[in-house]
PDB file of C-alpha atoms in Angstrom:
ATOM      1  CA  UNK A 212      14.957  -9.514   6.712  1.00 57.00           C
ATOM      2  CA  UNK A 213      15.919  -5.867   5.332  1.00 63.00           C
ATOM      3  CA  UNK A 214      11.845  -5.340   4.837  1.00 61.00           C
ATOM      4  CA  UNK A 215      11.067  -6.906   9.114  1.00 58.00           C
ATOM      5  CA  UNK A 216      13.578  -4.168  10.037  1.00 63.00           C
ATOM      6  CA  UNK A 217      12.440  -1.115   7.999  1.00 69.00           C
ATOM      7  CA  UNK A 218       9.276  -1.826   9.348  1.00 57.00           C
ATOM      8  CA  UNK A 219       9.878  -2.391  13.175  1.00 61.00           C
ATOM      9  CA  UNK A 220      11.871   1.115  12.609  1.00 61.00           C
ATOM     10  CA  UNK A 221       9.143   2.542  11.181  1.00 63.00           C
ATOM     11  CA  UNK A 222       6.258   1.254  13.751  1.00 57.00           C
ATOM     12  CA  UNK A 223       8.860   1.926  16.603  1.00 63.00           C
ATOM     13  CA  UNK A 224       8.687   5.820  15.289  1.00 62.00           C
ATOM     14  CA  UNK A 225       4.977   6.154  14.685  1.00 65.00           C
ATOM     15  CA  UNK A 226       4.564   4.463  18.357  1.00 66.00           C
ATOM     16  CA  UNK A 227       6.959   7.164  20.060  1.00 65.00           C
ATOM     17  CA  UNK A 228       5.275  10.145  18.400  1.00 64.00           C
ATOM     18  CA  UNK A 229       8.767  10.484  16.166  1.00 57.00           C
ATOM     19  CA  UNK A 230       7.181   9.277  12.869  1.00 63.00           C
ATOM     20  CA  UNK A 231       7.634  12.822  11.007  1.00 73.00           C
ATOM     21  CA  UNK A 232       5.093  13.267   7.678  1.00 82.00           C
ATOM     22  CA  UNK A 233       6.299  15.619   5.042  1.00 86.00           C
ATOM     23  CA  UNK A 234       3.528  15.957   2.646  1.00 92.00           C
ATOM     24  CA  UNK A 235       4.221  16.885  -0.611  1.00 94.00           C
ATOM     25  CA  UNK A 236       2.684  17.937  -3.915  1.00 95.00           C
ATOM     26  CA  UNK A 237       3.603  15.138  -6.248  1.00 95.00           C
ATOM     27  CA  UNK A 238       1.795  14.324  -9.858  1.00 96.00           C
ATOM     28  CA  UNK A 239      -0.032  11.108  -9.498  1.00 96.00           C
ATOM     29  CA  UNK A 240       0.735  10.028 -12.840  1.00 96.00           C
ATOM     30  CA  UNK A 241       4.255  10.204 -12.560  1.00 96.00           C
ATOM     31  CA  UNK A 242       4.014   8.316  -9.405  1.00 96.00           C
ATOM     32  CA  UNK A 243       2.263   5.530 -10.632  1.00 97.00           C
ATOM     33  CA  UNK A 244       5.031   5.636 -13.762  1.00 96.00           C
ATOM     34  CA  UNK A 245       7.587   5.042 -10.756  1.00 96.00           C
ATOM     35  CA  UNK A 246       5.512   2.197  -9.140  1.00 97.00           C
ATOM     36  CA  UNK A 247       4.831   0.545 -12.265  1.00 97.00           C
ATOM     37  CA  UNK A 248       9.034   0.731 -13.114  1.00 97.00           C
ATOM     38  CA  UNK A 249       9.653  -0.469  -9.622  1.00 97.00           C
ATOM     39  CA  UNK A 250       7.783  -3.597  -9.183  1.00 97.00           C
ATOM     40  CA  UNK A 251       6.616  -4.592 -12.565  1.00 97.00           C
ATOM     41  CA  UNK A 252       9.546  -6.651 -12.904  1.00 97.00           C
ATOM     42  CA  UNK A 253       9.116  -8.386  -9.857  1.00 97.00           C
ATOM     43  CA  UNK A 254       5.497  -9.089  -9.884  1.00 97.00           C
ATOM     44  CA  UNK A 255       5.909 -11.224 -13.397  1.00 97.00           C
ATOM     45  CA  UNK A 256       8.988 -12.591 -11.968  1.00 97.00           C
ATOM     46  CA  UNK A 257       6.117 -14.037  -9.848  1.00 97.00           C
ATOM     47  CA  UNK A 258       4.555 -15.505 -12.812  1.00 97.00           C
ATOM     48  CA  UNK A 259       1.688 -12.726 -12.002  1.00 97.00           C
ATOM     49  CA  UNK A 260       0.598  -9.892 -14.985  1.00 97.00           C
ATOM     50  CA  UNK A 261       0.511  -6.017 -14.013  1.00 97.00           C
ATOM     51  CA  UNK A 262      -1.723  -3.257 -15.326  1.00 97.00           C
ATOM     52  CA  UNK A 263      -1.950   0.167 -14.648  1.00 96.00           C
ATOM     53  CA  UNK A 264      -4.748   2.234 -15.707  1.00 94.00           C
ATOM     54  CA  UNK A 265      -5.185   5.770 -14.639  1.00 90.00           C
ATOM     55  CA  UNK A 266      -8.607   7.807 -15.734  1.00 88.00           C
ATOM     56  CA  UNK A 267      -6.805  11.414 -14.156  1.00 91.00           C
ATOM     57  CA  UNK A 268      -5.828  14.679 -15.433  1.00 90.00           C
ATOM     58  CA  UNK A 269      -2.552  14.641 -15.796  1.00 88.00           C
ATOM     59  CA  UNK A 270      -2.050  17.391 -13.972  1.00 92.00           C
ATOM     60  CA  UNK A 271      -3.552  16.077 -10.815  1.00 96.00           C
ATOM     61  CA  UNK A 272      -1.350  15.769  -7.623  1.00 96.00           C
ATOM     62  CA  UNK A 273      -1.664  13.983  -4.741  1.00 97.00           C
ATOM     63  CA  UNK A 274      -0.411  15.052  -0.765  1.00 96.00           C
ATOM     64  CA  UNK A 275       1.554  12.119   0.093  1.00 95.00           C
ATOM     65  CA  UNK A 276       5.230  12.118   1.386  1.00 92.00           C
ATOM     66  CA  UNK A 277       8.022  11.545  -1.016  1.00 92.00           C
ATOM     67  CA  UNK A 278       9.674   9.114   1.258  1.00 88.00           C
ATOM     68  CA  UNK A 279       7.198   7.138   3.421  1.00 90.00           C
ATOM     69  CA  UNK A 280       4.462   6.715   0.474  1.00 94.00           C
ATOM     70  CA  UNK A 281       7.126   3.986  -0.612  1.00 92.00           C
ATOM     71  CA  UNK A 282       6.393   1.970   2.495  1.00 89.00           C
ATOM     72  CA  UNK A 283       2.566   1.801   1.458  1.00 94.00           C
ATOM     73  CA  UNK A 284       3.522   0.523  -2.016  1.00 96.00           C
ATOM     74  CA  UNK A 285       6.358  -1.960  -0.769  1.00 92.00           C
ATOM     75  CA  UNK A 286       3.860  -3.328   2.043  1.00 91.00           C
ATOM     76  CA  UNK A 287       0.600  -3.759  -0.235  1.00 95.00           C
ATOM     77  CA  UNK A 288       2.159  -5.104  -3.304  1.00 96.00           C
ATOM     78  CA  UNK A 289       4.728  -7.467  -1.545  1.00 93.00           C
ATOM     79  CA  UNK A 290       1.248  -8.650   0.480  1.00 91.00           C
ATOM     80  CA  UNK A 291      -0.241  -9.088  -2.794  1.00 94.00           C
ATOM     81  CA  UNK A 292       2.654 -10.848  -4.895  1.00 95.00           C
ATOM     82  CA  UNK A 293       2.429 -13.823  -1.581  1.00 92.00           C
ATOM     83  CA  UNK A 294      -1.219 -14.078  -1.733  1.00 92.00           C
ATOM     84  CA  UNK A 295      -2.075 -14.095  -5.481  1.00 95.00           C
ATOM     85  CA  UNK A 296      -0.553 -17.699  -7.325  1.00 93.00           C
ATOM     86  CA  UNK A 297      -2.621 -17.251 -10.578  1.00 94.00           C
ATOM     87  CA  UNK A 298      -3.783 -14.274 -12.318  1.00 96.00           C
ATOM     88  CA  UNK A 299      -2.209 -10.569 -11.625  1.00 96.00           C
ATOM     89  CA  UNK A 300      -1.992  -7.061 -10.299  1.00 97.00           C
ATOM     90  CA  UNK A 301      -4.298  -4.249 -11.560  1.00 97.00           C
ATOM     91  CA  UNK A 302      -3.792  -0.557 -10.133  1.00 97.00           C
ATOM     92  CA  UNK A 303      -6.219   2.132 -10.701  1.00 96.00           C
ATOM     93  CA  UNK A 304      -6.338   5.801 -10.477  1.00 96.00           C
ATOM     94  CA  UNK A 305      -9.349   8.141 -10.373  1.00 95.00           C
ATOM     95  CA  UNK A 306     -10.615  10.771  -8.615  1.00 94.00           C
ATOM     96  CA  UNK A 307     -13.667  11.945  -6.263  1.00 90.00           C
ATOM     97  CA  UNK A 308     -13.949  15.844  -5.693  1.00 91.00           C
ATOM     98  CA  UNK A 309     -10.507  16.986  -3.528  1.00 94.00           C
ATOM     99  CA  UNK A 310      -9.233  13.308  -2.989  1.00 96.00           C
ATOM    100  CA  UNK A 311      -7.509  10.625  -5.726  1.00 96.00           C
ATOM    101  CA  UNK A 312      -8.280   7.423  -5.235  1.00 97.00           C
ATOM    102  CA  UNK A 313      -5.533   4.471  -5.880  1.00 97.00           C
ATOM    103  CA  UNK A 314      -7.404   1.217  -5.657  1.00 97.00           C
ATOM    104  CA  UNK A 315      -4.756  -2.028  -5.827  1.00 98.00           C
ATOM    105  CA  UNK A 316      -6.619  -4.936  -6.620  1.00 97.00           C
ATOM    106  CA  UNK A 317      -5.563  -8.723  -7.034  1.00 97.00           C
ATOM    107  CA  UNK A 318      -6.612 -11.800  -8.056  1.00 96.00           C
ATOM    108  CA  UNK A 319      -5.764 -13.730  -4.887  1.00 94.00           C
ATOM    109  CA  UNK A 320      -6.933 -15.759  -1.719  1.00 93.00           C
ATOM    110  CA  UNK A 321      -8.742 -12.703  -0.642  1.00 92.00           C
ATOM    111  CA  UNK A 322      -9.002 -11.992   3.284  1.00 90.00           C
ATOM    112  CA  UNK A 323     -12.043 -14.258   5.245  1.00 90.00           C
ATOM    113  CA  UNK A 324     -14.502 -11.814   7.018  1.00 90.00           C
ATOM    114  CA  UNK A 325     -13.569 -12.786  10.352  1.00 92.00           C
ATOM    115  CA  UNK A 326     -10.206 -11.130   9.652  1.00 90.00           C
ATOM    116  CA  UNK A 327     -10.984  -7.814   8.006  1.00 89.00           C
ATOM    117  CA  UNK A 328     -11.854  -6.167  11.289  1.00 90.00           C
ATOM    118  CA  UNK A 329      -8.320  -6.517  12.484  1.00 90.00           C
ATOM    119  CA  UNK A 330      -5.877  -6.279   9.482  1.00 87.00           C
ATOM    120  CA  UNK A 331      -4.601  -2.775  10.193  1.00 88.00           C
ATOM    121  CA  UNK A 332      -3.999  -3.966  13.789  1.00 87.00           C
ATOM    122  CA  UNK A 333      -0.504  -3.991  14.870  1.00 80.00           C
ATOM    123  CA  UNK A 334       0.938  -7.884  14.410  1.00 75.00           C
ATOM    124  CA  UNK A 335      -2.077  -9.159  13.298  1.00 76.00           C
ATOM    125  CA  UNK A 336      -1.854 -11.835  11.217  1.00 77.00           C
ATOM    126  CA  UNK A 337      -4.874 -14.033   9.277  1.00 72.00           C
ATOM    127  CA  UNK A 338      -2.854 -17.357   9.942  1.00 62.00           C
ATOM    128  CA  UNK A 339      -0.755 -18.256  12.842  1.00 54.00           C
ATOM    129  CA  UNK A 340       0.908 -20.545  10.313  1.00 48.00           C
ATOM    130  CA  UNK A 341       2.695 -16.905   8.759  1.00 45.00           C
ATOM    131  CA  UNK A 342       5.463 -15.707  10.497  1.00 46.00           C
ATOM    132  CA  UNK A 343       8.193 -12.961   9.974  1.00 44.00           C
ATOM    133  CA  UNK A 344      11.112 -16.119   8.312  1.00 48.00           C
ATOM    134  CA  UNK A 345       8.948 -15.344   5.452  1.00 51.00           C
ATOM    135  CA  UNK A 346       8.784 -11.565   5.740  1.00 53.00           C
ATOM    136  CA  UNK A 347       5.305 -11.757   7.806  1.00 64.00           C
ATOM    137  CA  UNK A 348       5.386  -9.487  10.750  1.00 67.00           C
ATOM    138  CA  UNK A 349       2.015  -8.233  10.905  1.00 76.00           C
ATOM    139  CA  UNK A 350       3.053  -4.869  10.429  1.00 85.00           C
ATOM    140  CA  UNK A 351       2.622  -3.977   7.224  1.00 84.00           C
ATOM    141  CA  UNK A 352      -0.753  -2.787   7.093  1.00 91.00           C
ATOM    142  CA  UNK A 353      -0.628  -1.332  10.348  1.00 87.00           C
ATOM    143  CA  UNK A 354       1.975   1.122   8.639  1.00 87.00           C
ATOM    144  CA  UNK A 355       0.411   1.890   5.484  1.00 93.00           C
ATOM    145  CA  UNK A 356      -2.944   2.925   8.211  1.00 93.00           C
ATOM    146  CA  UNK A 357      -0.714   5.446   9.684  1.00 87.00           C
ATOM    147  CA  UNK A 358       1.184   6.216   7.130  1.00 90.00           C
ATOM    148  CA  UNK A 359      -1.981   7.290   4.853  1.00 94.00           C
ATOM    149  CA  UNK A 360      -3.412   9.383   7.531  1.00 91.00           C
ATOM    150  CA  UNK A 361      -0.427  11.103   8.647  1.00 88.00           C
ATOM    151  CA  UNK A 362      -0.590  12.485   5.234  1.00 88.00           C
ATOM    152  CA  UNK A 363      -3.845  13.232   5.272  1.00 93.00           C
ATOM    153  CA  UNK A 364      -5.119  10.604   3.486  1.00 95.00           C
ATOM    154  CA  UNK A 365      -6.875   7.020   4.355  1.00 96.00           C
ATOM    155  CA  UNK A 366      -7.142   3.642   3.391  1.00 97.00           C
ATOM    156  CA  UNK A 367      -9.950   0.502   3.211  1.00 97.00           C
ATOM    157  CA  UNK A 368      -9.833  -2.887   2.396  1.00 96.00           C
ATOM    158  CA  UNK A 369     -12.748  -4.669   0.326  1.00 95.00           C
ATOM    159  CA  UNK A 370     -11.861  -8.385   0.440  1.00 93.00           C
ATOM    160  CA  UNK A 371     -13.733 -12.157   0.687  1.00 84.00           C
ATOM    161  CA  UNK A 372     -11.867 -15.011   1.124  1.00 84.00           C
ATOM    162  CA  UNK A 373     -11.151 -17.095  -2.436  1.00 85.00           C
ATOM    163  CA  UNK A 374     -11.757 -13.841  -4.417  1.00 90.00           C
ATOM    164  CA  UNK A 375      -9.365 -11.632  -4.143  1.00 94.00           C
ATOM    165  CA  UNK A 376      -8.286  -8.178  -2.164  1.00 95.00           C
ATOM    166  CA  UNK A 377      -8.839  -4.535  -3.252  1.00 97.00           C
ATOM    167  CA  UNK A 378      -6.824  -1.560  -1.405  1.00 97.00           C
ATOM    168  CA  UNK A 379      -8.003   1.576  -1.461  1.00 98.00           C
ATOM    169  CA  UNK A 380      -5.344   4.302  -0.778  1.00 98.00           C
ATOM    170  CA  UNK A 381      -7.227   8.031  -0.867  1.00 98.00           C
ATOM    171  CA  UNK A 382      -4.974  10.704  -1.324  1.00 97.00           C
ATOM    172  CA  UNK A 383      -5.831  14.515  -0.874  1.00 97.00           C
ATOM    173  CA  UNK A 384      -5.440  15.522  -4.246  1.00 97.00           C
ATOM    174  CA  UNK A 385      -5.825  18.791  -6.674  1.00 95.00           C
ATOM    175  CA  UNK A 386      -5.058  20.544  -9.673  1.00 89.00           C
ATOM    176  CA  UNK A 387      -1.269  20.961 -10.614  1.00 69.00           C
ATOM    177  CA  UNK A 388      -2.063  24.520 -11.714  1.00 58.00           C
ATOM    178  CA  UNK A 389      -2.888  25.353  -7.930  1.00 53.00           C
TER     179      UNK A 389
END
């Protein structure tokens, strides 16, 4: 219930123009240390593994603000944990000229191809059978959209249905001796 109203808050202030993006400057390998420490236990929890491999300098940063780049991680990796019964988790790192790319891959139901052209829509939602008593709003990756590009960054989906998902977050990214 916390996670329905968090994100209605958050869609209700990127819908009035009062969603407010502070980038910051923020080592990508330290952030991926904090994503790994905050869901690692609850992804095996879920019977699911959870790997982490990052091919970066590790002085590279990424733009992305301190605050809201948690709802991107909470949304994709709570979307991931309820569609992935077997198998796990793998996040990678790497970069491509000024950007970092995250890429958050799983081994689950994937998305059919009828779906993927609406997924960052606002309440869209694969199955009508989903609803928000199990956390489903058809929010979530509406808000990691705008989220991603109000910090100058983007995101894409590569899915097929019975194979699996893999989220692309793109960061702006650069040296950390800048």
């Amino acid at each position: 219930m916390q996670r329905l109203i968090q994100n209605l808050l958050e869609v209700s202030r990127i819908e009035t123009g009062h969603a407010l993006f502070n980038p910051k400057w923020e080592s990508l390998l330290r952030l991926l240390a904090k994503v790994y420490d905050k869901y690692n236990d609850y992804i095996e929890d879920n019977g699911l593994t959870f790997d982490i491999e990052a091919a970066v300098p590790a002085g590279l940063e990424i733009s992305a603000d301190p605050q809201k780049v948690w709802n991107v991680f909470d949304n994709i990796i709570y979307n991931t944990v309820r569609y992935t019964q077997n198998g796990g988790i793998t996040i990678t790192a790497s970069t491509e000229g000024a950007f970092a790319k995250v890429t958050v891959t799983d081994t689950g139901c994937g998305i059919g191809a009828e779906h993927m052209p609406h997924v960052f829509k606002r309440f869209y939602k694969a199955s009508p059978a989903r609803d928000a008593g199990d956390g489903e709003s058809g929010l979530g990756l509406y808000i990691v959209k705008n989220v991603m590009e109000g910090c100058g960054g983007f995101v894409e989906i590569e899915s097929e249905a019975g194979k699996g998902a893999r989220v692309c977050l793109t960061f702006p990214a650069r040296s950390g001796a800048e």
